[in-house]
XYZ file of C-alpha atoms in Angstrom:
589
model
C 0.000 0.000 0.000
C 1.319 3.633 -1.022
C 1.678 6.530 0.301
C 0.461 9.632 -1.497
C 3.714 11.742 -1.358
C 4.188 14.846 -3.513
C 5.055 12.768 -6.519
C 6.120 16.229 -8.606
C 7.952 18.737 -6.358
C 11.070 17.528 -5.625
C 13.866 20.172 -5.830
C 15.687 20.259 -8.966
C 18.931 20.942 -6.649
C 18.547 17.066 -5.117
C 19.554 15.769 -8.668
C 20.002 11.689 -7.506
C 16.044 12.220 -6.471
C 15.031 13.041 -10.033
C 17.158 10.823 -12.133
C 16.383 7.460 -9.577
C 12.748 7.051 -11.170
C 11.987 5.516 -15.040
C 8.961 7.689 -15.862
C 10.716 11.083 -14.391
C 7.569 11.056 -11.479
C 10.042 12.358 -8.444
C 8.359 10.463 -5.862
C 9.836 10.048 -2.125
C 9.724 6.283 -0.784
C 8.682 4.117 -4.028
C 10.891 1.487 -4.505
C 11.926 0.900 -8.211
C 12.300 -3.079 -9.260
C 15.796 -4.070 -9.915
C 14.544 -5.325 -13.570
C 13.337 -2.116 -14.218
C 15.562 -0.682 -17.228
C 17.291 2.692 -15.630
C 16.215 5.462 -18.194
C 18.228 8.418 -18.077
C 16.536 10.545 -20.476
C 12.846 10.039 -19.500
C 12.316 8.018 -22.524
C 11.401 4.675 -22.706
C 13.627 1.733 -23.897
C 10.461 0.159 -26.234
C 12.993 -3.467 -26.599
C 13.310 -3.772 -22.970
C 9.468 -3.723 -22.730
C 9.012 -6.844 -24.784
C 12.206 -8.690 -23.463
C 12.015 -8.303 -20.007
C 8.205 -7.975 -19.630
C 6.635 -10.206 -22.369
C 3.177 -10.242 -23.480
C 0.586 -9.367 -20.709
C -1.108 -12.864 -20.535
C 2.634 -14.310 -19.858
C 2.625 -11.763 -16.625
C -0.891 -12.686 -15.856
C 0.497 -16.399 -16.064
C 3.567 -15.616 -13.619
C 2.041 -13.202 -11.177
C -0.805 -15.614 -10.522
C 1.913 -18.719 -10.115
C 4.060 -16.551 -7.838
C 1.547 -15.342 -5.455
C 3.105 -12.107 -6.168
C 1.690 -9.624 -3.623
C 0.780 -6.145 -5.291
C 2.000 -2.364 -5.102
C 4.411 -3.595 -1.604
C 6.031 -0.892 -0.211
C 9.813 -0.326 0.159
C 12.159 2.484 0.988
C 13.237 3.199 -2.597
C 16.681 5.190 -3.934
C 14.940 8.311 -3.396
C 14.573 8.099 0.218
C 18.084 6.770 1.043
C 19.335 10.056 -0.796
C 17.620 12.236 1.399
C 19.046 10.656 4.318
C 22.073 10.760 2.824
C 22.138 14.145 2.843
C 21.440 14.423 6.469
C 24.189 12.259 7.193
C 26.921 14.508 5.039
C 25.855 17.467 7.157
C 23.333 18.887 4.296
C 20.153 20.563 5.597
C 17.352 19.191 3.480
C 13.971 21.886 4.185
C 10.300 20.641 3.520
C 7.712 23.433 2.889
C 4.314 22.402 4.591
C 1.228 21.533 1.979
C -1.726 21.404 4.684
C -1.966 22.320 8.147
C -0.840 19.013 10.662
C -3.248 19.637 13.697
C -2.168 16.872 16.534
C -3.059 16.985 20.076
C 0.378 14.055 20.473
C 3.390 15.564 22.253
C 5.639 13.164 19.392
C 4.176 14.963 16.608
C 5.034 18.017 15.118
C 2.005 20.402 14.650
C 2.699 23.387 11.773
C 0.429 25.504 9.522
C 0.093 25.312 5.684
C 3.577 27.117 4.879
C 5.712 26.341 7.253
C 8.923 25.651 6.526
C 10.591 22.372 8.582
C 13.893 21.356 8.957
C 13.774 17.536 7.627
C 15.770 15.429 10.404
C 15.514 12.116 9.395
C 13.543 10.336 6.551
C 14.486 6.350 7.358
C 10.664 5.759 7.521
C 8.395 6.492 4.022
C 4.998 7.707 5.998
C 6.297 9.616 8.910
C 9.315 11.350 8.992
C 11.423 13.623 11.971
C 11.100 17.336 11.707
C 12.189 20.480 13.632
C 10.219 23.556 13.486
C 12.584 26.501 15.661
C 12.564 24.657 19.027
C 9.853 21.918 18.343
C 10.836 18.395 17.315
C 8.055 15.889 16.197
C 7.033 12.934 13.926
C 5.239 14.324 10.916
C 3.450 13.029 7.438
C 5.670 12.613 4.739
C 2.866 12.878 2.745
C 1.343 16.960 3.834
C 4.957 18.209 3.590
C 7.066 19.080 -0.626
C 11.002 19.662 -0.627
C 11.753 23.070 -1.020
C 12.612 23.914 -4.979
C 15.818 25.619 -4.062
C 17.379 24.078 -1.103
C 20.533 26.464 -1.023
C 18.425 29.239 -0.046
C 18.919 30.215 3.399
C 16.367 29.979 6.131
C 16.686 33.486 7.035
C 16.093 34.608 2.985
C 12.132 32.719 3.605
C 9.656 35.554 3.285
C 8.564 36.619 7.026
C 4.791 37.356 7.476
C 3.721 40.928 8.272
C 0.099 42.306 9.607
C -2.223 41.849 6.533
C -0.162 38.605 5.688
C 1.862 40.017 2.753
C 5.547 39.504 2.672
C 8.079 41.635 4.165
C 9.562 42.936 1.189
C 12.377 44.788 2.113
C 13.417 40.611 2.883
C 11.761 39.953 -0.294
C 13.934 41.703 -2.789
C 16.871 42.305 -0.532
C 18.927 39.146 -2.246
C 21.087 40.157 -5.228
C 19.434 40.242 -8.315
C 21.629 37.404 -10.056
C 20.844 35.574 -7.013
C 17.190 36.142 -7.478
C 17.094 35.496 -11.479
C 18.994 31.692 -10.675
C 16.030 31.386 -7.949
C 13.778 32.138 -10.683
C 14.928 29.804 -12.722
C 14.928 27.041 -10.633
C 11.676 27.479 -9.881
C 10.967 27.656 -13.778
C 12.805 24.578 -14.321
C 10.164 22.970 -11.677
C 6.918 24.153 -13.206
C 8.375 22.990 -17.104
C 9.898 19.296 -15.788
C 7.207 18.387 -13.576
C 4.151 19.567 -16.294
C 5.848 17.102 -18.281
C 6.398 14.745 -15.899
C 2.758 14.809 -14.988
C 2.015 14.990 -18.690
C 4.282 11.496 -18.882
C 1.863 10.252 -16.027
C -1.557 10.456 -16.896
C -0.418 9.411 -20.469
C 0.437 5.955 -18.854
C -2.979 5.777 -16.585
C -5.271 6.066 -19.726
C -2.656 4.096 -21.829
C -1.428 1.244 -19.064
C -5.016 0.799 -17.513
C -7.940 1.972 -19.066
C -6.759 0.801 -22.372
C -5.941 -2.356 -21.477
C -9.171 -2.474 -18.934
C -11.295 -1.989 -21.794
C -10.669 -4.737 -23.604
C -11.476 -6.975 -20.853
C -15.005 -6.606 -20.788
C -15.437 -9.687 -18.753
C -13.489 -8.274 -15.823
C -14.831 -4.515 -15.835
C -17.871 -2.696 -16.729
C -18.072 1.039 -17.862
C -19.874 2.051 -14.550
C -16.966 0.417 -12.593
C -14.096 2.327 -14.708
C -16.122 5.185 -14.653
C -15.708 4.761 -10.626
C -11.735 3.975 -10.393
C -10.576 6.274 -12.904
C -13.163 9.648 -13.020
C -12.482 12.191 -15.797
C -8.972 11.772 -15.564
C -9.013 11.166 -19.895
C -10.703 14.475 -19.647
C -7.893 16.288 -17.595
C -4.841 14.012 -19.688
C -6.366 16.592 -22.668
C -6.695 19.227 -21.085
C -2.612 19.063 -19.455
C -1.635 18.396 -22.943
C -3.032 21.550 -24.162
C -1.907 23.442 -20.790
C 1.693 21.899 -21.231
C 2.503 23.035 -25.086
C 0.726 26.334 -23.882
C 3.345 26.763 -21.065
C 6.084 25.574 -23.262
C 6.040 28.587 -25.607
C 6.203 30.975 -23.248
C 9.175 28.713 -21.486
C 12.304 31.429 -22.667
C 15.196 28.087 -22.618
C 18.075 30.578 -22.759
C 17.057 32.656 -20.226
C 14.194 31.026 -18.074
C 14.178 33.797 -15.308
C 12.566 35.898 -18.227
C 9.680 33.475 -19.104
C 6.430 35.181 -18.759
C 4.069 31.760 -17.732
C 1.824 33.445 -15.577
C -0.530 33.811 -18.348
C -1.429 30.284 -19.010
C -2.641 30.022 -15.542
C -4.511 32.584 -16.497
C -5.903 31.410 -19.360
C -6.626 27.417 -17.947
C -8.204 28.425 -14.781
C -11.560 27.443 -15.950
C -10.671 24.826 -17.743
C -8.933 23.124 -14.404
C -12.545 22.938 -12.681
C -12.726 19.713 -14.090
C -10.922 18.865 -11.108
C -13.234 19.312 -9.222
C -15.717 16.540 -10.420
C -12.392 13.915 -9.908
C -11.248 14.912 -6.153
C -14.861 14.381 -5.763
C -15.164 10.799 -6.876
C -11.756 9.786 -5.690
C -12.691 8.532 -2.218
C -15.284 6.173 -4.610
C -12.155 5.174 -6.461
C -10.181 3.566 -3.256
C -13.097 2.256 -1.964
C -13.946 0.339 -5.528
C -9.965 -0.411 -6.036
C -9.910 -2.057 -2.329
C -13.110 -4.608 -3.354
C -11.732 -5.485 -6.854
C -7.904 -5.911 -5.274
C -9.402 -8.640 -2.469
C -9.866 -10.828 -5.632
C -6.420 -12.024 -6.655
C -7.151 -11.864 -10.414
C -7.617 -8.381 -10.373
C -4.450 -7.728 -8.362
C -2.849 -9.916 -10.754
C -3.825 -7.727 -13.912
C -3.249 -4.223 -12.248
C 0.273 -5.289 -12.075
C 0.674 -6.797 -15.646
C -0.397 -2.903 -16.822
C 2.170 -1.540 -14.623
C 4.716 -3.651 -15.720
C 3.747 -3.445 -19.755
C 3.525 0.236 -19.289
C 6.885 0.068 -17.501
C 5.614 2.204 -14.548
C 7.521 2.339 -11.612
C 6.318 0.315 -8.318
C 3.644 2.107 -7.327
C 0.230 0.347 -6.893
C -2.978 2.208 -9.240
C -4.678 3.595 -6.242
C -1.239 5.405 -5.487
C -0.862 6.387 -9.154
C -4.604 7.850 -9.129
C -3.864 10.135 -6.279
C -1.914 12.448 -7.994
C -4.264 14.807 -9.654
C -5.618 15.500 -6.934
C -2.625 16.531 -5.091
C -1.710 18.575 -8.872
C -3.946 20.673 -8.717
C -3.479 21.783 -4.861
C 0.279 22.512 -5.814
C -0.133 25.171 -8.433
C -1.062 27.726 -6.169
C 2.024 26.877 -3.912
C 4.381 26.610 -6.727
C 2.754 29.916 -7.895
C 3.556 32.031 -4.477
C 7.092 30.681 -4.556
C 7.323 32.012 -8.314
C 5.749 35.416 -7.296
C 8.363 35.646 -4.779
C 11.187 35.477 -6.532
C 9.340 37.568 -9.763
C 10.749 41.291 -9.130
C 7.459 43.973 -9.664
C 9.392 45.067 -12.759
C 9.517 42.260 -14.793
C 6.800 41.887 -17.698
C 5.309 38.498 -15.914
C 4.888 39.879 -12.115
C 1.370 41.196 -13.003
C 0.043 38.027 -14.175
C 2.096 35.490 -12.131
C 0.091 37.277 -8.994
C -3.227 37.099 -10.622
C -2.728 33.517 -11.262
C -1.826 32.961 -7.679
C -5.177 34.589 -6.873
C -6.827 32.355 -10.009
C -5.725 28.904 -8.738
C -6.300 29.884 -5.113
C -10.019 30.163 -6.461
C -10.007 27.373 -8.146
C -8.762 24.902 -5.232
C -11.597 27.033 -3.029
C -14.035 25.624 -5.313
C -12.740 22.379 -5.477
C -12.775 22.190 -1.589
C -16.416 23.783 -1.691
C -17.537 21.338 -3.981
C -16.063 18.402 -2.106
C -17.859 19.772 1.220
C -21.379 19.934 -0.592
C -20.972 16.335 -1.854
C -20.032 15.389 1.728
C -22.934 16.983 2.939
C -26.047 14.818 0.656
C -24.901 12.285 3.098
C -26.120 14.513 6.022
C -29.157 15.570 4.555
C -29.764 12.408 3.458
C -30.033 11.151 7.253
C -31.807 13.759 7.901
C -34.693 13.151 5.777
C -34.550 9.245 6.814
C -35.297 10.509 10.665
C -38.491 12.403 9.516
C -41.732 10.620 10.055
C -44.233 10.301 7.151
C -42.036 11.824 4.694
C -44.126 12.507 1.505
C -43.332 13.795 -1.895
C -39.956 13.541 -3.848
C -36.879 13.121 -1.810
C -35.222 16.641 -0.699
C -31.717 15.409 -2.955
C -33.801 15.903 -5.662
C -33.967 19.429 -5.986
C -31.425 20.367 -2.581
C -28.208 19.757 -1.372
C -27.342 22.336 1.387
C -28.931 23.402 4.267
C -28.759 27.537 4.772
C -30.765 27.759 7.980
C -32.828 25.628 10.633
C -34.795 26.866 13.518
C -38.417 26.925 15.057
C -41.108 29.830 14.119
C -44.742 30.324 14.456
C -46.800 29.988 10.982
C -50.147 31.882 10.901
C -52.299 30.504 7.890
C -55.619 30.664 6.753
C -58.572 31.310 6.933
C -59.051 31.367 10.777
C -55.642 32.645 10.968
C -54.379 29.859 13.051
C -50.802 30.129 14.770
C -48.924 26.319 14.662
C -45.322 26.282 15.870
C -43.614 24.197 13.236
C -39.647 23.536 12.616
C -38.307 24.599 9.449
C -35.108 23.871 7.476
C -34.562 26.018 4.963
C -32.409 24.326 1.695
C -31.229 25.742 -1.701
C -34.789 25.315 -3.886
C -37.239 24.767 -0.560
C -38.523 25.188 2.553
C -39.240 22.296 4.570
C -41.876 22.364 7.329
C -42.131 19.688 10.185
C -43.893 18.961 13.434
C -42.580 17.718 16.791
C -43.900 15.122 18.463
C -46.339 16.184 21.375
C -44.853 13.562 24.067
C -41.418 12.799 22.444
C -39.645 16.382 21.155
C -37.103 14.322 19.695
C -39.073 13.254 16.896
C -40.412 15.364 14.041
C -43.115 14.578 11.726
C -43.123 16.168 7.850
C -46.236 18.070 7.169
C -45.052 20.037 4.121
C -42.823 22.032 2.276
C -42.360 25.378 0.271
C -40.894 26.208 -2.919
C -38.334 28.519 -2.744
C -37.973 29.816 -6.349
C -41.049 31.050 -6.722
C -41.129 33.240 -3.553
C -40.340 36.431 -2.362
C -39.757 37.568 1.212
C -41.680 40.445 2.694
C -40.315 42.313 5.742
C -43.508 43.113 7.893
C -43.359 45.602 10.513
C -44.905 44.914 13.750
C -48.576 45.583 14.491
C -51.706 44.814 12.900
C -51.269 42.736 9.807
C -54.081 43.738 6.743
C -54.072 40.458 4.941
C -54.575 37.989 8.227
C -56.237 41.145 9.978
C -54.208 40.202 13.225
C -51.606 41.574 15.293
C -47.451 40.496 14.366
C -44.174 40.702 15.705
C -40.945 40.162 14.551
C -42.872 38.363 11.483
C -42.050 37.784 7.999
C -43.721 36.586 4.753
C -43.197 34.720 1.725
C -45.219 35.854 -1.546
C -45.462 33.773 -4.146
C -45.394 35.579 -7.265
C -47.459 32.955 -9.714
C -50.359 32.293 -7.680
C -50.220 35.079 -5.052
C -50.683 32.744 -2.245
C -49.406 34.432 1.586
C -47.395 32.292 4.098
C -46.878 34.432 7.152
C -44.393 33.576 10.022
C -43.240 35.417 13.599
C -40.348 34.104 15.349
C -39.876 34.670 19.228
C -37.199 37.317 18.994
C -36.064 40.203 16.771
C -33.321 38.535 16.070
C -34.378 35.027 14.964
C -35.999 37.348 12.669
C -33.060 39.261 11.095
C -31.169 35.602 10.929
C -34.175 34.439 8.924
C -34.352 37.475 6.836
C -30.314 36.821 6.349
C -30.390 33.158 5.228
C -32.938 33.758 2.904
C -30.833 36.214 1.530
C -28.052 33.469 1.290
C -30.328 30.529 -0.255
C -30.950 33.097 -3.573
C -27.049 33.688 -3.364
C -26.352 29.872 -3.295
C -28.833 28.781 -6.025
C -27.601 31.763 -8.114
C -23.726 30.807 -7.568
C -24.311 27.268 -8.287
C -26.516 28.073 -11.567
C -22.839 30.399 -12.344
C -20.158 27.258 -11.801
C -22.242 24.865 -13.024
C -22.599 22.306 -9.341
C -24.562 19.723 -9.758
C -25.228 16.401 -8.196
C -25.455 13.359 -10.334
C -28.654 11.007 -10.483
C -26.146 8.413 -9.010
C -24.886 9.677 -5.658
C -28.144 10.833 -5.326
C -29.406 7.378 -5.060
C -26.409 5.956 -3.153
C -26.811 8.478 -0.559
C -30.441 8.164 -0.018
C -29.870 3.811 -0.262
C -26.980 4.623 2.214
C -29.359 6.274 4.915
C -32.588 3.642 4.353
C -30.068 1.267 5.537
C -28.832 2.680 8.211
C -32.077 3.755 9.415
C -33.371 -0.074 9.198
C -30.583 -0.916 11.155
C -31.604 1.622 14.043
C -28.114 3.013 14.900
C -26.098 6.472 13.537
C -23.997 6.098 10.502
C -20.331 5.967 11.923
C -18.439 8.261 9.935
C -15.972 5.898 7.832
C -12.615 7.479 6.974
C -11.379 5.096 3.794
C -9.211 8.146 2.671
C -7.663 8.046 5.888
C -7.254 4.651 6.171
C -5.615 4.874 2.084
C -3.506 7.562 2.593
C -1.860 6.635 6.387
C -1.778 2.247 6.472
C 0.855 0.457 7.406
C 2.692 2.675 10.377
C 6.208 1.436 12.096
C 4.980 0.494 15.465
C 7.026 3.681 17.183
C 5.368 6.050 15.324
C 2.326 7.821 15.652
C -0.653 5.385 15.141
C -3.266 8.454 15.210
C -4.521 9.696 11.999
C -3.751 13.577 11.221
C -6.729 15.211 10.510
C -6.479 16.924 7.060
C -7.871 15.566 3.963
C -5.125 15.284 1.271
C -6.723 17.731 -1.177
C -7.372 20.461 1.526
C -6.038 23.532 1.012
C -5.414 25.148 4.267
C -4.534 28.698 2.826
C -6.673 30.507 2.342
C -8.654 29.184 5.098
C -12.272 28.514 4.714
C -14.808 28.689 7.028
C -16.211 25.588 8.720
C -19.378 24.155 7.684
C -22.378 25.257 9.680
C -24.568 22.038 8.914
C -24.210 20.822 11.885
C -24.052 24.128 13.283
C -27.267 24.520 11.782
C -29.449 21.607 13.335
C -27.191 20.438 16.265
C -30.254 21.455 18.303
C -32.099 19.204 16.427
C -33.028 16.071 18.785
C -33.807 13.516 16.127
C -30.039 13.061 15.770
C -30.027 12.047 19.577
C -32.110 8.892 18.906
């Protein structure tokens, strides 16, 4: 089982990292098989592949005879030259990916950013780290070597009120100093594009080629599931690749102006977005499938044909989703080494800004999905549910609370709760001896309403006296829902998330979110069971449990808490689901 290391940001300083691997993937703690041909080039020795390898029924043949066991781990070259840097007296720096939030006095806590002093790398999923005057285990896997290595600690920008650079620090370093920084950071963004390029070309061509012509072993649905869009995004790198290539100045790289094809790609790299999402779907389908030894058997006859290095698929499917969380760091080292003067500053900062956006949406995206499981559960609690299933039309809730509905004729007042979702309105009713259980009795269409701010007094349409009430018009049929809550401001918070449903529904109608028919379904079969079986839903981890197996017994056995495709700057705001309806007793049952 792999680890998901940064597979393409090793420093271009650390040359015996980035010549150790066949396919030119820099990868820390993948051990290369000895047969392997050593490719110095990055090109591919085609007569090795039919000497050494043979035709893939012959592998099929031997793997299955051999009780080979798949994708094993092992230290690897690159690994042993880290340490062997440590050992000459070299200080090897790691720039932090995600925040590492631990509560263990053996692990080293540090924010998306920080830079650690890498102390020992013997083991491939946690390594030894010292922060100032803080030592601590750490993942390998939330940390990337620092680009230029030779650049002293106290030349790292320091952060000022505001969080901008100090720039006096900034641009204090000599210029031809700066222009070789430049370049090496260049260098980085050109070899690992095609590195990644190199990559995806042997997912599609290794596996889903050769997994389409076994019909017998997968179906569309299930290759749909284990490899996403990814053909989608091996086009769309191609075109991003040749597009960064011609503005790539090989004389002089410090003066190549690239900032522009972030620019211009940024929309285009959404489709990221739909494959972070179904990755989690992709381990889980890639650990049933590998429990059945023929499967395991032909995963690693398409690694072998392909002459991939030994990494098992689920390890090789990880990296576009750690991609496309690494442009906006490799972006912010490029700005800061970018002097305001030259002709690429401008657009190298608004890419920063770009791909910053784009990973928010990503990681907004990703939180919605997470959340149809939620409502989902939700809906299974409610009693005599009727009509179409709230995933239908839904899939956030804004707001949740209890208010007073006045309706017609007699002008009746009926405390209900309400749960207000993108598209609708949902009204329920507690239970008169058990609170903890709430009864559906009906629900309001959102897009056809408008919300009326009614001042307190005597109300003309219901002819009664209000306070701290509201209404919802709709505009079609002209039908009047009036509601009070208890205080003025449950009011204004009503008023506000009302406000922020139109905001939602209009932001997801602009990006284009939408939930397939599928997850829809699995989500809703997902709660029925769950509520049959009469217990919560324990909250299963299977990234976790991908990303962090197989721990040395001295080292941390505690998960970190940080999803691999996080971004942790900028920092988003929680989300208030549960917030929203943790006074809600049916989820004490």
């Amino acid at each position: 089982v792999t680890s998901p290391v940064a597979f393409d940001i090793l420093p271009l300083k650390l040359h015996p990292f980035s010549q150790s691997t066949p396919t030119g993937l820099d990868c820390v703690g993948w051990k290369r098989r000895v047969s392997a041909p050593v490719i110095t080039d990055g090109a591919l020795d085609k007569t090795a592949l039919t000497d050494d390898v043979g035709s893939e029924e012959d592998l099929y043949e031997d793997f299955r005879s051999s009780n080979h066991r798949y994708g094993h781990p092992g230290g690897g070259g690159e690994q042993l030259a880290i340490n062997e840097l440590i050992s000459d007296g070299s200080v090897v720096y790691a720039e932090a990916l995600w925040d590492h939030v631990t509560m263990d006095d053996q692990e080293l806590g540090f924010k998306a950013g920080d830079v650690i002093e890498v102390m020992d790398a013997t083991n491939k999923e946690w390594w030894w780290g010292r922060i100032l005057d803080s030592e601590g285990w750490f993942p390998a896997s939330f940390v990337r070597l620092r680009v230029n290595q030779d650049e002293p600690m106290e030349d790292y920008p320091l952060k000022v009120e505001g969080g901008k650079d100090d720039d006096s620090r900034r641009f204090g370093m000599g210029q031809t100093t700066k222009d070789q920084m430049r370049t090496n950071v260049i260098n980085e963004i050109i070899s690992t594009e095609r590195d990644y390029i190199k990559h995806l070309k042997d997912i599609c061509e290794g596996y889903i080629k050769q997994c389409r012509k076994r019909a017998d072993m997968f179906t569309e649905e299930q290759l749909k599931t284990i490899f996403g869009n990814i053909e989608d995004i091996y086009r769309c790198q191609k075109k991003f690749v040749k597009a960064l290539e011609k503005k790539f100045n090989k004389d002089h790289p410090h003066l190549s102006e690239v900032g522009s094809c972030f620019l211009e790609y940024q929309t285009e790299f959404q489709i990221y977005s739909e494959y972070c999402n179904n990755h989690p779907n992709a381990c889980m389908e890639l650990s049933r499938l590998t429990k059945v030894n023929k499967y395991v058997y032909f995963f690693e006859a398409c690694r072998l044909l392909q002459k991939m290095i030994d990494i098992s698929l689920d390890g090789f499917l990880l990296t576009p989703v750690q991609k496309i969380c690494k442009y906006p760091l490799q972006l912010a080292e490029l700005l800061k080494y970018t002097n305001p003067q030259h002709r690429d500053f401008k657009d190298v900062e608004a890419a920063l800004n770009a791909m910053k956006n784009v990973a928010r949406l990503i990681n907004e995206r990703k939180r919605r999905l997470e959340n149809i499981d939620k409502i989902a559960q939700w809906q299974s609690s409610i009693e005599d549910w009727e009509g179409e299933d709230v995933l239908v039309r839904s899939s956030e809730l804004i707001y949740s609370g209890e208010l007073a509905k006045i309706s017609h004729p007699q002008a009746k007042s009926q405390q209900r709760m309400f749960f207000l979702f993108d598209h609708q309105l949902v009204c329920c009713k507690k239970d008169l001896l058990r609170r903890d259980i709430l009864y559906y009795k009906s629900r309001i269409n959102m897009d056809d309403m408008e919300i009326l701010d009614v001042e307190d007094g005597k109300d003309k349409d219901f002819n009664i006296s209000v306070k701290n009430a509201f209404k919802l018009h709709c505009r079609d049929t002209e039908e009047v829902h009036l509601f009070c809550a208890k205080k003025p401001e449950q009011k204004q918070r009503w008023l506000k998330a009302f406000e922020n449903e139109r905001r939602q529904v209009q932001l997801d109608q602009e990006t284009g979110f939408s939930i397939t028919e599928v997850q829809k379904k699995q989500a809703m079969l997902n709660a029925s069971k769950q509520h049959h079986a009469g217990k919560p839903k324990a909250v299963t981890r299977p990234y976790y449990d991908f990303l962090m197996r197989q721990k040395h017994p001295t080292l941390p056995t505690t998960l970190p808490q940080q999803q691999v495709f996080m971004l942790a700057e900028p920092k988003r705001k929680p989300s208030n689901f549960w917030q929203n309806i943790s006074r809600l007793t049916p989820f004490r049952k």
